[in-house]
PDB file of C-alpha atoms in Angstrom:
ATOM      1  CA  MET A1013      14.080 -50.820 -25.689  1.00 48.00           C
ATOM      2  CA  ALA A1014      10.437 -52.142 -24.945  1.00 49.00           C
ATOM      3  CA  ARG A1015      11.391 -52.882 -21.682  1.00 52.00           C
ATOM      4  CA  VAL A1016      12.665 -49.860 -20.819  1.00 43.00           C
ATOM      5  CA  PHE A1017       9.736 -48.331 -21.309  1.00 42.00           C
ATOM      6  CA  SER A1018       7.140 -50.857 -20.240  1.00 43.00           C
ATOM      7  CA  PHE A1019       9.531 -50.853 -16.553  1.00 44.00           C
ATOM      8  CA  LEU A1020       9.366 -46.403 -16.965  1.00 40.00           C
ATOM      9  CA  VAL A1021       5.561 -47.176 -17.318  1.00 41.00           C
ATOM     10  CA  MET A1022       5.488 -49.323 -13.864  1.00 46.00           C
ATOM     11  CA  ALA A1023       7.516 -47.641 -12.131  1.00 43.00           C
ATOM     12  CA  MET A1024       5.002 -43.650 -13.115  1.00 43.00           C
ATOM     13  CA  LEU A1025       2.462 -46.826 -12.231  1.00 44.00           C
ATOM     14  CA  ALA A1026       3.951 -47.479  -8.709  1.00 46.00           C
ATOM     15  CA  LEU A1027       3.931 -44.535  -7.487  1.00 41.00           C
ATOM     16  CA  ALA A1028       1.061 -42.389  -9.008  1.00 44.00           C
ATOM     17  CA  GLY A1029      -0.129 -44.999  -6.567  1.00 47.00           C
ATOM     18  CA  CYS A1030       1.613 -43.722  -3.902  1.00 46.00           C
ATOM     19  CA  THR A1031      -0.494 -40.129  -4.472  1.00 41.00           C
ATOM     20  CA  THR A1032      -4.099 -39.176  -3.497  1.00 44.00           C
ATOM     21  CA  ASN A1033      -6.154 -36.435  -4.267  1.00 48.00           C
ATOM     22  CA  GLU A1034      -9.169 -37.753  -3.047  1.00 63.00           C
ATOM     23  CA  THR A1035     -11.413 -36.027  -0.811  1.00 69.00           C
ATOM     24  CA  GLN A1036     -11.351 -36.118   2.763  1.00 64.00           C
ATOM     25  CA  TYR A1037     -15.318 -35.357   4.325  1.00 76.00           C
ATOM     26  CA  GLY A1038     -15.725 -34.360   8.288  1.00 69.00           C
ATOM     27  CA  PRO A1039     -18.271 -36.067  10.071  1.00 78.00           C
ATOM     28  CA  ASP A1040     -21.333 -34.274   8.986  1.00 80.00           C
ATOM     29  CA  GLY A1041     -20.400 -35.960   5.645  1.00 79.00           C
ATOM     30  CA  GLN A1042     -19.392 -32.633   3.549  1.00 75.00           C
ATOM     31  CA  PRO A1043     -16.318 -31.971   2.381  1.00 73.00           C
ATOM     32  CA  LEU A1044     -13.695 -30.570   4.419  1.00 63.00           C
ATOM     33  CA  PRO A1045     -11.972 -27.376   2.988  1.00 63.00           C
ATOM     34  CA  LYS A1046      -9.441 -26.752   1.403  1.00 70.00           C
ATOM     35  CA  ALA A1047      -6.721 -24.214   3.363  1.00 72.00           C
ATOM     36  CA  TYR A1048      -6.451 -20.862   1.590  1.00 82.00           C
ATOM     37  CA  LYS A1049      -2.594 -20.701   1.377  1.00 85.00           C
ATOM     38  CA  ILE A1050      -1.428 -17.201   1.102  1.00 86.00           C
ATOM     39  CA  ARG A1051       1.955 -16.818  -0.369  1.00 85.00           C
ATOM     40  CA  PRO A1052       3.830 -13.488  -0.448  1.00 84.00           C
ATOM     41  CA  ALA A1053       4.209 -12.617  -3.632  1.00 86.00           C
ATOM     42  CA  ASP A1054       0.294 -12.310  -3.664  1.00 89.00           C
ATOM     43  CA  ALA A1055      -0.036 -10.102  -0.635  1.00 85.00           C
ATOM     44  CA  SER A1056      -0.656  -6.917  -2.791  1.00 85.00           C
ATOM     45  CA  LYS A1057      -3.222  -8.231  -4.796  1.00 95.00           C
ATOM     46  CA  ILE A1058      -4.942  -9.665  -1.645  1.00 96.00           C
ATOM     47  CA  GLN A1059      -4.903  -5.972  -0.414  1.00 95.00           C
ATOM     48  CA  TYR A1060      -5.916  -4.451  -3.957  1.00 96.00           C
ATOM     49  CA  ARG A1061      -8.391  -6.703  -4.137  1.00 96.00           C
ATOM     50  CA  MET A1062     -10.473  -6.243  -0.127  1.00 97.00           C
ATOM     51  CA  LEU A1063     -10.205  -2.790  -1.908  1.00 98.00           C
ATOM     52  CA  ASP A1064     -11.936  -2.748  -4.408  1.00 98.00           C
ATOM     53  CA  SER A1065     -14.082  -5.412  -2.931  1.00 98.00           C
ATOM     54  CA  VAL A1066     -14.888  -2.103  -0.156  1.00 98.00           C
ATOM     55  CA  ASN A1067     -15.226   0.073  -2.328  1.00 98.00           C
ATOM     56  CA  SER A1068     -17.527  -1.162  -4.722  1.00 98.00           C
ATOM     57  CA  LEU A1069     -20.100  -1.946  -1.555  1.00 98.00           C
ATOM     58  CA  ARG A1070     -18.889   1.422  -0.318  1.00 98.00           C
ATOM     59  CA  GLY A1071     -20.493   2.887  -3.737  1.00 98.00           C
ATOM     60  CA  ALA A1072     -23.806   0.701  -4.216  1.00 98.00           C
ATOM     61  CA  ALA A1073     -24.824   2.132  -0.944  1.00 97.00           C
ATOM     62  CA  GLY A1074     -24.105   5.547  -1.952  1.00 97.00           C
ATOM     63  CA  MET A1075     -20.540   5.728   0.090  1.00 97.00           C
ATOM     64  CA  GLN A1076     -17.645   7.358  -0.812  1.00 98.00           C
ATOM     65  CA  PRO A1077     -14.496   4.982  -1.654  1.00 98.00           C
ATOM     66  CA  VAL A1078     -11.587   4.532   0.445  1.00 98.00           C
ATOM     67  CA  GLN A1079      -7.958   4.568   0.149  1.00 98.00           C
ATOM     68  CA  LEU A1080      -5.115   2.100   1.093  1.00 98.00           C
ATOM     69  CA  ASN A1081      -3.054   3.726   3.933  1.00 98.00           C
ATOM     70  CA  ALA A1082       0.204   2.322   4.520  1.00 97.00           C
ATOM     71  CA  GLN A1083       0.089   3.746   8.425  1.00 98.00           C
ATOM     72  CA  LEU A1084      -3.725   2.162   8.876  1.00 98.00           C
ATOM     73  CA  ASN A1085      -2.284  -1.276   7.181  1.00 97.00           C
ATOM     74  CA  ALA A1086       0.821  -1.424   8.747  1.00 97.00           C
ATOM     75  CA  ALA A1087      -1.399  -1.220  12.439  1.00 98.00           C
ATOM     76  CA  ALA A1088      -3.541  -3.770  11.541  1.00 98.00           C
ATOM     77  CA  GLU A1089      -1.096  -6.014  10.523  1.00 97.00           C
ATOM     78  CA  THR A1090       0.375  -5.484  13.859  1.00 96.00           C
ATOM     79  CA  HIS A1091      -2.537  -6.553  15.221  1.00 97.00           C
ATOM     80  CA  SER A1092      -3.336  -9.628  13.359  1.00 97.00           C
ATOM     81  CA  ARG A1093       0.090  -9.924  14.622  1.00 97.00           C
ATOM     82  CA  ASP A1094      -0.596  -9.920  17.947  1.00 97.00           C
ATOM     83  CA  MET A1095      -4.188 -12.136  17.857  1.00 97.00           C
ATOM     84  CA  SER A1096      -2.603 -14.550  17.215  1.00 96.00           C
ATOM     85  CA  ALA A1097       0.288 -15.086  19.314  1.00 95.00           C
ATOM     86  CA  GLN A1098      -2.714 -14.477  22.001  1.00 95.00           C
ATOM     87  CA  ASN A1099      -5.019 -16.930  20.068  1.00 93.00           C
ATOM     88  CA  ARG A1100      -8.207 -15.390  20.469  1.00 90.00           C
ATOM     89  CA  PRO A1101      -9.194 -13.265  18.364  1.00 93.00           C
ATOM     90  CA  TRP A1102     -10.400  -9.133  20.054  1.00 91.00           C
ATOM     91  CA  HIS A1103      -9.890  -6.148  19.813  1.00 95.00           C
ATOM     92  CA  PHE A1104      -6.973  -5.346  22.711  1.00 92.00           C
ATOM     93  CA  GLY A1105      -3.751  -5.995  22.218  1.00 93.00           C
ATOM     94  CA  SER A1106      -1.616  -8.104  24.182  1.00 91.00           C
ATOM     95  CA  ASP A1107       0.213  -5.305  26.379  1.00 94.00           C
ATOM     96  CA  GLY A1108      -3.674  -4.210  26.812  1.00 93.00           C
ATOM     97  CA  SER A1109      -3.868  -1.234  23.434  1.00 94.00           C
ATOM     98  CA  SER A1110      -6.720  -0.226  22.112  1.00 96.00           C
ATOM     99  CA  PRO A1111      -7.464   0.767  18.094  1.00 96.00           C
ATOM    100  CA  ILE A1112      -7.105   3.967  18.653  1.00 97.00           C
ATOM    101  CA  ASP A1113      -4.004   3.851  20.503  1.00 97.00           C
ATOM    102  CA  ARG A1114      -2.263   1.380  17.915  1.00 96.00           C
ATOM    103  CA  VAL A1115      -3.907   3.593  14.891  1.00 97.00           C
ATOM    104  CA  GLN A1116      -1.787   7.191  17.029  1.00 97.00           C
ATOM    105  CA  ARG A1117       1.376   4.465  17.710  1.00 97.00           C
ATOM    106  CA  VAL A1118       1.461   4.103  13.869  1.00 97.00           C
ATOM    107  CA  GLY A1119       1.247   7.865  13.295  1.00 98.00           C
ATOM    108  CA  TYR A1120      -2.059   8.051  11.420  1.00 98.00           C
ATOM    109  CA  PRO A1121      -3.104  11.616  11.908  1.00 97.00           C
ATOM    110  CA  GLY A1122      -7.151  11.152  11.218  1.00 97.00           C
ATOM    111  CA  ALA A1123      -9.660   9.213  13.830  1.00 97.00           C
ATOM    112  CA  MET A1124     -10.171   5.610  13.874  1.00 97.00           C
ATOM    113  CA  LEU A1125     -13.551   5.277  12.744  1.00 98.00           C
ATOM    114  CA  GLY A1126     -14.009   1.016  13.161  1.00 98.00           C
ATOM    115  CA  GLU A1127     -11.725  -1.708  12.968  1.00 98.00           C
ATOM    116  CA  ASN A1128     -13.133  -5.062  11.766  1.00 98.00           C
ATOM    117  CA  ILE A1129     -11.530  -8.403  13.083  1.00 98.00           C
ATOM    118  CA  SER A1130     -11.687 -12.246  12.422  1.00 97.00           C
ATOM    119  CA  GLU A1131     -10.172 -15.436  12.688  1.00 95.00           C
ATOM    120  CA  THR A1132     -10.749 -17.955  10.615  1.00 92.00           C
ATOM    121  CA  TYR A1133      -9.432 -20.279   7.268  1.00 89.00           C
ATOM    122  CA  GLU A1134     -11.599 -18.427   4.811  1.00 92.00           C
ATOM    123  CA  THR A1135     -10.195 -15.953   2.182  1.00 94.00           C
ATOM    124  CA  GLU A1136     -10.628 -12.254   1.830  1.00 95.00           C
ATOM    125  CA  LEU A1137     -13.597 -12.013   0.297  1.00 95.00           C
ATOM    126  CA  GLU A1138     -15.448 -14.794   2.475  1.00 95.00           C
ATOM    127  CA  THR A1139     -14.672 -12.927   5.323  1.00 97.00           C
ATOM    128  CA  LEU A1140     -15.448  -9.331   3.457  1.00 98.00           C
ATOM    129  CA  ALA A1141     -18.489 -10.951   2.818  1.00 97.00           C
ATOM    130  CA  ALA A1142     -19.223 -12.656   6.611  1.00 97.00           C
ATOM    131  CA  TRP A1143     -18.569  -9.222   7.858  1.00 98.00           C
ATOM    132  CA  MET A1144     -20.742  -7.230   5.331  1.00 98.00           C
ATOM    133  CA  GLU A1145     -23.707 -10.297   6.566  1.00 98.00           C
ATOM    134  CA  GLU A1146     -23.341  -8.539  10.916  1.00 97.00           C
ATOM    135  CA  GLN A1147     -24.457  -4.804  11.146  1.00 98.00           C
ATOM    136  CA  GLY A1148     -21.857  -3.839  13.704  1.00 97.00           C
ATOM    137  CA  THR A1149     -18.978  -4.766  11.322  1.00 98.00           C
ATOM    138  CA  ARG A1150     -20.930  -3.260   8.464  1.00 98.00           C
ATOM    139  CA  ASP A1151     -21.468   0.100   9.741  1.00 98.00           C
ATOM    140  CA  VAL A1152     -17.766   0.146   9.968  1.00 98.00           C
ATOM    141  CA  ILE A1153     -17.349  -0.429   6.162  1.00 98.00           C
ATOM    142  CA  LEU A1154     -20.231   1.780   5.277  1.00 98.00           C
ATOM    143  CA  SER A1155     -18.476   3.954   7.582  1.00 98.00           C
ATOM    144  CA  ARG A1156     -19.278   7.641   5.912  1.00 97.00           C
ATOM    145  CA  ASN A1157     -16.701   9.876   7.337  1.00 98.00           C
ATOM    146  CA  ALA A1158     -13.866   6.918   5.712  1.00 98.00           C
ATOM    147  CA  THR A1159     -12.036   7.899   3.933  1.00 98.00           C
ATOM    148  CA  ASN A1160      -8.877   5.769   4.714  1.00 98.00           C
ATOM    149  CA  MET A1161      -8.990   1.723   4.808  1.00 98.00           C
ATOM    150  CA  GLY A1162      -6.536  -0.414   6.340  1.00 98.00           C
ATOM    151  CA  PHE A1163      -6.313  -4.239   5.453  1.00 98.00           C
ATOM    152  CA  ALA A1164      -3.880  -6.806   7.164  1.00 97.00           C
ATOM    153  CA  TRP A1165      -3.662 -11.148   8.108  1.00 97.00           C
ATOM    154  CA  PHE A1166      -1.330 -13.684  10.083  1.00 97.00           C
ATOM    155  CA  GLN A1167      -1.421 -16.780   8.569  1.00 95.00           C
ATOM    156  CA  GLU A1168      -0.570 -19.451  10.926  1.00 95.00           C
ATOM    157  CA  GLY A1169       1.810 -22.430   9.208  1.00 91.00           C
ATOM    158  CA  ASN A1170      -1.158 -24.973   9.851  1.00 90.00           C
ATOM    159  CA  GLY A1171      -3.031 -22.431   7.599  1.00 91.00           C
ATOM    160  CA  LYS A1172      -5.170 -20.187   9.625  1.00 94.00           C
ATOM    161  CA  ILE A1173      -5.750 -16.392   8.983  1.00 95.00           C
ATOM    162  CA  TRP A1174      -5.608 -13.529  11.403  1.00 97.00           C
ATOM    163  CA  TRP A1175      -7.555 -10.628   9.626  1.00 97.00           C
ATOM    164  CA  THR A1176      -7.819  -7.440  11.040  1.00 98.00           C
ATOM    165  CA  MET A1177      -9.113  -4.000   8.669  1.00 98.00           C
ATOM    166  CA  LEU A1178      -8.892  -0.385   9.805  1.00 98.00           C
ATOM    167  CA  MET A1179     -11.143   2.367   8.846  1.00 98.00           C
ATOM    168  CA  GLY A1180      -9.678   5.965   9.235  1.00 98.00           C
ATOM    169  CA  GLY A1181     -10.578   9.435   8.650  1.00 97.00           C
TER     170      GLY A1181
END
C-alpha cells in the first residue's frame, strides 16, 4: 500500500512539473496581459454590466438613463463582426455602409446619435474607461438625446475583441 501511495505521489509530482504558471514578461519588463475570454454564457452579463456602467456615468453627468435596444444590439453585433473581417476598426462596413445605414437596416425607428468602436484585448469596462477619456466618444456616451443603447462585440480565436456601441434616441 505504501508503494502504491508513493508511486501516486511521484506521478503527481512529475505531472505537476509539466505545467507552468509562470508569468510571462514583455520586452519592457512588464507582465504580459492575460487574454480576456468571453464565454457565451457571459453575453447578457456583459451587456447589462455595460448598461449599468453607462447609466452610472450618465447619471453623474445629469443625463437620463438609456435602455438596451435589441435592434441597436443587432446593428452593433453586425458591425463588430464586419470590423473583424476587415481587420480594421472603423465606422464603415465592408459594403460601404455607415452607422446610419446599419441602424436603418435593422429597423430602428429612432435617430442614430453616435457609434463608438474599439479593437482591443481589454474588458468592456476598460474599453468604456478609454472611451470616456476621449471627448468624441465621451460625447456619444453622454448624448443628451440618447434613450437607447446597442452594445455588442465579436471575439476572435486569438482573444482580440471588436467592440461596438450605438446610441439612439
